[in-house]
């Protein structure tokens, strides 16, 4: 993340995460695109992990990276929904939300990915509120959302694990409606053994 560009930070292992849906950010750096620096910066990386890689063909991207950094180690990973939890972090049973009409709320870079993950559950999504990435919620935002929800007893809010931290600040406003979040696990789906070995080698070197 940001640490990769902060080259003054001491590091023993550089791991770069690349979103498989758009690994090179449209090939343009900020503000024209999503890249924080030109792709040539991948020369400094020891490991590249393609996230959200399920069912995505990545060979051409891997070849492109290897052409810049032949020594880099490549891994693949996925985000997997582990459970739905209430606003206090308690796991919610499927039957508790089966009859709810769900409003999705998020402020992440890829709200479509959140929706796709949520649809893996047997829930009825009737609307969504995708705010800008890193949005700081206000009381006015919460009131706007609640005004659109006509029958709070039959509906519920489902948000991301990242957003629930911010929404908990408005717990009093949200007490009229059930508010849940999707807990996500990050799992290495390819070459996990190489990642563990790389970390172990760094730890051993640090102890010497």
Tab-separated table of C-alpha atoms in Angstrom:
chain	number	residue	atom	x	y	z
A	1	UNK	CA	0.000	0.000	0.000
A	2	UNK	CA	1.297	3.544	0.717
A	3	UNK	CA	4.469	2.135	2.278
A	4	UNK	CA	5.730	0.923	-1.093
A	5	UNK	CA	6.022	4.537	-2.265
A	6	UNK	CA	7.554	5.683	1.032
A	7	UNK	CA	11.046	4.566	0.092
A	8	UNK	CA	12.601	6.052	3.216
A	9	UNK	CA	10.813	3.399	5.292
A	10	UNK	CA	13.103	0.530	6.205
A	11	UNK	CA	11.829	-2.788	4.885
A	12	UNK	CA	12.981	-6.389	4.609
A	13	UNK	CA	10.338	-7.654	2.180
A	14	UNK	CA	8.275	-5.684	-0.340
A	15	UNK	CA	4.880	-7.203	-1.125
A	16	UNK	CA	2.678	-5.468	-3.690
A	17	UNK	CA	-1.052	-6.200	-3.956
A	18	UNK	CA	-2.644	-5.898	-7.403
A	19	UNK	CA	-6.410	-5.918	-7.939
A	20	UNK	CA	-6.996	-8.573	-10.609
A	21	UNK	CA	-9.949	-6.618	-12.018
A	22	UNK	CA	-7.648	-3.745	-12.966
A	23	UNK	CA	-4.099	-4.613	-11.860
A	24	UNK	CA	-2.371	-1.644	-13.472
A	25	UNK	CA	-4.988	1.008	-12.724
A	26	UNK	CA	-5.669	1.855	-16.355
A	27	UNK	CA	-1.907	2.320	-16.909
A	28	UNK	CA	-2.077	5.898	-15.669
A	29	UNK	CA	-0.808	7.414	-12.445
A	30	UNK	CA	-2.816	9.658	-10.153
A	31	UNK	CA	-4.785	11.819	-10.816
A	32	UNK	CA	-5.370	10.552	-14.377
A	33	UNK	CA	-5.580	6.925	-13.249
A	34	UNK	CA	-5.376	4.728	-10.160
A	35	UNK	CA	-1.641	3.934	-10.219
A	36	UNK	CA	0.458	5.548	-7.505
A	37	UNK	CA	3.613	5.325	-9.616
A	38	UNK	CA	4.647	3.953	-13.031
A	39	UNK	CA	4.653	0.184	-13.458
A	40	UNK	CA	8.459	0.181	-13.595
A	41	UNK	CA	8.340	0.623	-9.817
A	42	UNK	CA	7.542	-3.093	-9.616
A	43	UNK	CA	11.303	-3.626	-9.970
A	44	UNK	CA	11.582	-2.921	-6.234
A	45	UNK	CA	9.039	-5.575	-5.261
A	46	UNK	CA	9.928	-9.029	-3.972
A	47	UNK	CA	6.407	-10.431	-4.221
A	48	UNK	CA	3.283	-9.523	-6.188
A	49	UNK	CA	-0.092	-10.847	-5.034
A	50	UNK	CA	-3.041	-10.652	-7.417
A	51	UNK	CA	-6.119	-10.177	-5.242
A	52	UNK	CA	-9.717	-11.051	-6.234
A	53	UNK	CA	-8.192	-13.443	-8.736
A	54	UNK	CA	-10.988	-16.003	-8.865
A	55	UNK	CA	-12.018	-16.819	-12.469
A	56	UNK	CA	-9.810	-14.073	-13.970
A	57	UNK	CA	-7.187	-14.809	-16.616
A	58	UNK	CA	-3.948	-13.202	-15.451
A	59	UNK	CA	-1.255	-14.712	-17.684
A	60	UNK	CA	-0.664	-11.567	-19.735
A	61	UNK	CA	-0.354	-9.416	-16.602
A	62	UNK	CA	2.042	-11.880	-14.994
A	63	UNK	CA	4.175	-11.920	-18.145
A	64	UNK	CA	4.246	-8.126	-18.184
A	65	UNK	CA	5.439	-7.991	-14.581
A	66	UNK	CA	8.029	-10.702	-15.175
A	67	UNK	CA	9.384	-8.740	-18.146
A	68	UNK	CA	10.156	-5.889	-15.741
A	69	UNK	CA	11.236	-7.929	-12.732
A	70	UNK	CA	12.281	-11.484	-13.592
A	71	UNK	CA	12.985	-12.375	-9.943
A	72	UNK	CA	9.604	-11.378	-8.536
A	73	UNK	CA	7.472	-14.096	-6.935
A	74	UNK	CA	3.833	-14.245	-8.015
A	75	UNK	CA	0.886	-15.305	-5.872
A	76	UNK	CA	-2.882	-15.235	-6.231
A	77	UNK	CA	-5.443	-14.501	-3.543
A	78	UNK	CA	-9.174	-14.133	-3.052
A	79	UNK	CA	-11.472	-12.317	-0.672
A	80	UNK	CA	-13.932	-14.797	0.791
A	81	UNK	CA	-17.014	-13.870	2.806
A	82	UNK	CA	-16.777	-15.709	6.124
A	83	UNK	CA	-19.934	-14.531	7.882
A	84	UNK	CA	-22.434	-11.750	8.400
A	85	UNK	CA	-22.172	-9.945	11.733
A	86	UNK	CA	-24.295	-7.358	13.513
A	87	UNK	CA	-23.072	-3.880	14.351
A	88	UNK	CA	-21.496	-5.188	17.595
A	89	UNK	CA	-19.568	-7.954	15.851
A	90	UNK	CA	-21.836	-10.894	16.713
A	91	UNK	CA	-22.325	-13.538	14.018
A	92	UNK	CA	-25.830	-13.461	12.529
A	93	UNK	CA	-27.600	-16.655	11.494
A	94	UNK	CA	-28.877	-16.909	7.919
A	95	UNK	CA	-32.447	-17.304	9.161
A	96	UNK	CA	-32.222	-13.954	10.945
A	97	UNK	CA	-31.783	-12.058	7.694
A	98	UNK	CA	-33.622	-14.357	5.274
A	99	UNK	CA	-36.802	-12.257	5.354
A	100	UNK	CA	-35.067	-8.873	5.291
A	101	UNK	CA	-34.896	-6.476	2.358
A	102	UNK	CA	-31.259	-5.408	2.215
A	103	UNK	CA	-29.790	-1.963	1.570
A	104	UNK	CA	-26.085	-2.054	0.722
A	105	UNK	CA	-23.887	0.782	1.984
A	106	UNK	CA	-20.204	1.100	1.139
A	107	UNK	CA	-17.399	3.597	0.635
A	108	UNK	CA	-14.797	1.424	-1.055
A	109	UNK	CA	-12.966	1.547	-4.367
A	110	UNK	CA	-14.940	-1.337	-5.897
A	111	UNK	CA	-18.557	-1.352	-4.643
A	112	UNK	CA	-19.416	-3.798	-7.440
A	113	UNK	CA	-17.152	-6.401	-5.839
A	114	UNK	CA	-18.960	-5.910	-2.514
A	115	UNK	CA	-22.327	-6.398	-4.205
A	116	UNK	CA	-21.114	-9.528	-5.994
A	117	UNK	CA	-19.903	-11.007	-2.707
A	118	UNK	CA	-23.154	-10.124	-0.940
A	119	UNK	CA	-25.221	-11.866	-3.615
A	120	UNK	CA	-23.572	-15.159	-2.641
A	121	UNK	CA	-25.872	-15.068	0.366
A	122	UNK	CA	-29.558	-15.813	-0.009
A	123	UNK	CA	-30.668	-12.227	0.590
A	124	UNK	CA	-32.854	-9.760	-1.281
A	125	UNK	CA	-30.908	-6.626	-2.210
A	126	UNK	CA	-33.314	-3.820	-3.068
A	127	UNK	CA	-31.016	-0.785	-3.201
A	128	UNK	CA	-27.450	0.357	-2.601
A	129	UNK	CA	-25.642	3.516	-1.573
A	130	UNK	CA	-22.057	3.472	-2.929
A	131	UNK	CA	-20.277	6.498	-1.462
A	132	UNK	CA	-16.852	7.625	-2.671
A	133	UNK	CA	-13.856	5.616	-1.471
A	134	UNK	CA	-12.733	6.587	2.076
A	135	UNK	CA	-15.909	8.638	2.588
A	136	UNK	CA	-16.344	10.004	6.105
A	137	UNK	CA	-19.993	9.487	6.987
A	138	UNK	CA	-22.005	12.275	8.532
A	139	UNK	CA	-25.255	12.294	10.467
A	140	UNK	CA	-26.870	13.805	7.362
A	141	UNK	CA	-25.762	10.785	5.316
A	142	UNK	CA	-27.370	8.406	7.794
A	143	UNK	CA	-30.586	10.422	7.929
A	144	UNK	CA	-30.737	10.483	4.120
A	145	UNK	CA	-30.430	6.705	3.991
A	146	UNK	CA	-33.007	6.179	6.719
A	147	UNK	CA	-35.458	8.488	4.930
A	148	UNK	CA	-35.303	6.174	1.922
A	149	UNK	CA	-36.100	3.142	4.051
A	150	UNK	CA	-39.848	3.196	4.528
A	151	UNK	CA	-40.300	0.034	6.603
A	152	UNK	CA	-37.309	-0.378	8.921
A	153	UNK	CA	-38.815	-3.434	10.603
A	154	UNK	CA	-38.667	-5.342	7.295
A	155	UNK	CA	-35.329	-4.039	6.059
A	156	UNK	CA	-31.690	-4.103	7.090
A	157	UNK	CA	-28.444	-2.381	6.180
A	158	UNK	CA	-25.488	-4.476	5.040
A	159	UNK	CA	-22.105	-2.785	4.840
A	160	UNK	CA	-18.423	-3.701	4.604
A	161	UNK	CA	-16.026	-4.575	7.393
A	162	UNK	CA	-14.182	-1.353	6.614
A	163	UNK	CA	-17.295	0.836	6.748
A	164	UNK	CA	-18.822	-0.574	9.923
A	165	UNK	CA	-16.044	1.097	11.936
A	166	UNK	CA	-17.260	4.496	10.752
A	167	UNK	CA	-20.965	3.676	10.956
A	168	UNK	CA	-20.663	2.610	14.603
A	169	UNK	CA	-20.194	6.308	15.385
A	170	UNK	CA	-23.882	6.729	14.480
A	171	UNK	CA	-25.169	3.761	16.434
A	172	UNK	CA	-27.891	5.857	18.081
A	173	UNK	CA	-29.277	6.917	14.700
A	174	UNK	CA	-29.112	3.352	13.390
A	175	UNK	CA	-30.898	1.778	16.358
A	176	UNK	CA	-34.178	1.870	14.407
A	177	UNK	CA	-32.867	-0.564	11.792
A	178	UNK	CA	-30.802	-3.730	11.870
A	179	UNK	CA	-27.277	-2.995	10.641
A	180	UNK	CA	-24.957	-5.793	9.575
A	181	UNK	CA	-21.569	-6.105	7.932
A	182	UNK	CA	-19.908	-8.712	5.769
A	183	UNK	CA	-16.832	-10.225	7.414
A	184	UNK	CA	-14.161	-11.070	4.835
A	185	UNK	CA	-11.276	-13.512	4.951
A	186	UNK	CA	-8.200	-12.995	2.780
A	187	UNK	CA	-6.792	-16.282	1.539
A	188	UNK	CA	-3.819	-17.088	-0.686
A	189	UNK	CA	-5.088	-19.432	-3.376
A	190	UNK	CA	-1.811	-20.064	-5.197
A	191	UNK	CA	1.803	-20.310	-3.956
A	192	UNK	CA	1.025	-19.740	-0.287
A	193	UNK	CA	3.993	-21.966	0.591
A	194	UNK	CA	6.323	-19.609	-1.270
A	195	UNK	CA	4.950	-16.632	0.674
A	196	UNK	CA	5.451	-18.379	4.010
A	197	UNK	CA	8.963	-19.444	3.006
A	198	UNK	CA	9.843	-15.865	1.993
A	199	UNK	CA	8.635	-14.492	5.326
A	200	UNK	CA	10.453	-17.215	7.264
A	201	UNK	CA	13.715	-16.377	5.477
A	202	UNK	CA	13.364	-12.707	6.379
A	203	UNK	CA	12.666	-13.549	10.022
A	204	UNK	CA	15.733	-15.800	10.181
A	205	UNK	CA	17.916	-13.076	8.658
A	206	UNK	CA	16.641	-10.547	11.194
A	207	UNK	CA	17.511	-12.863	14.089
A	208	UNK	CA	21.084	-13.328	12.911
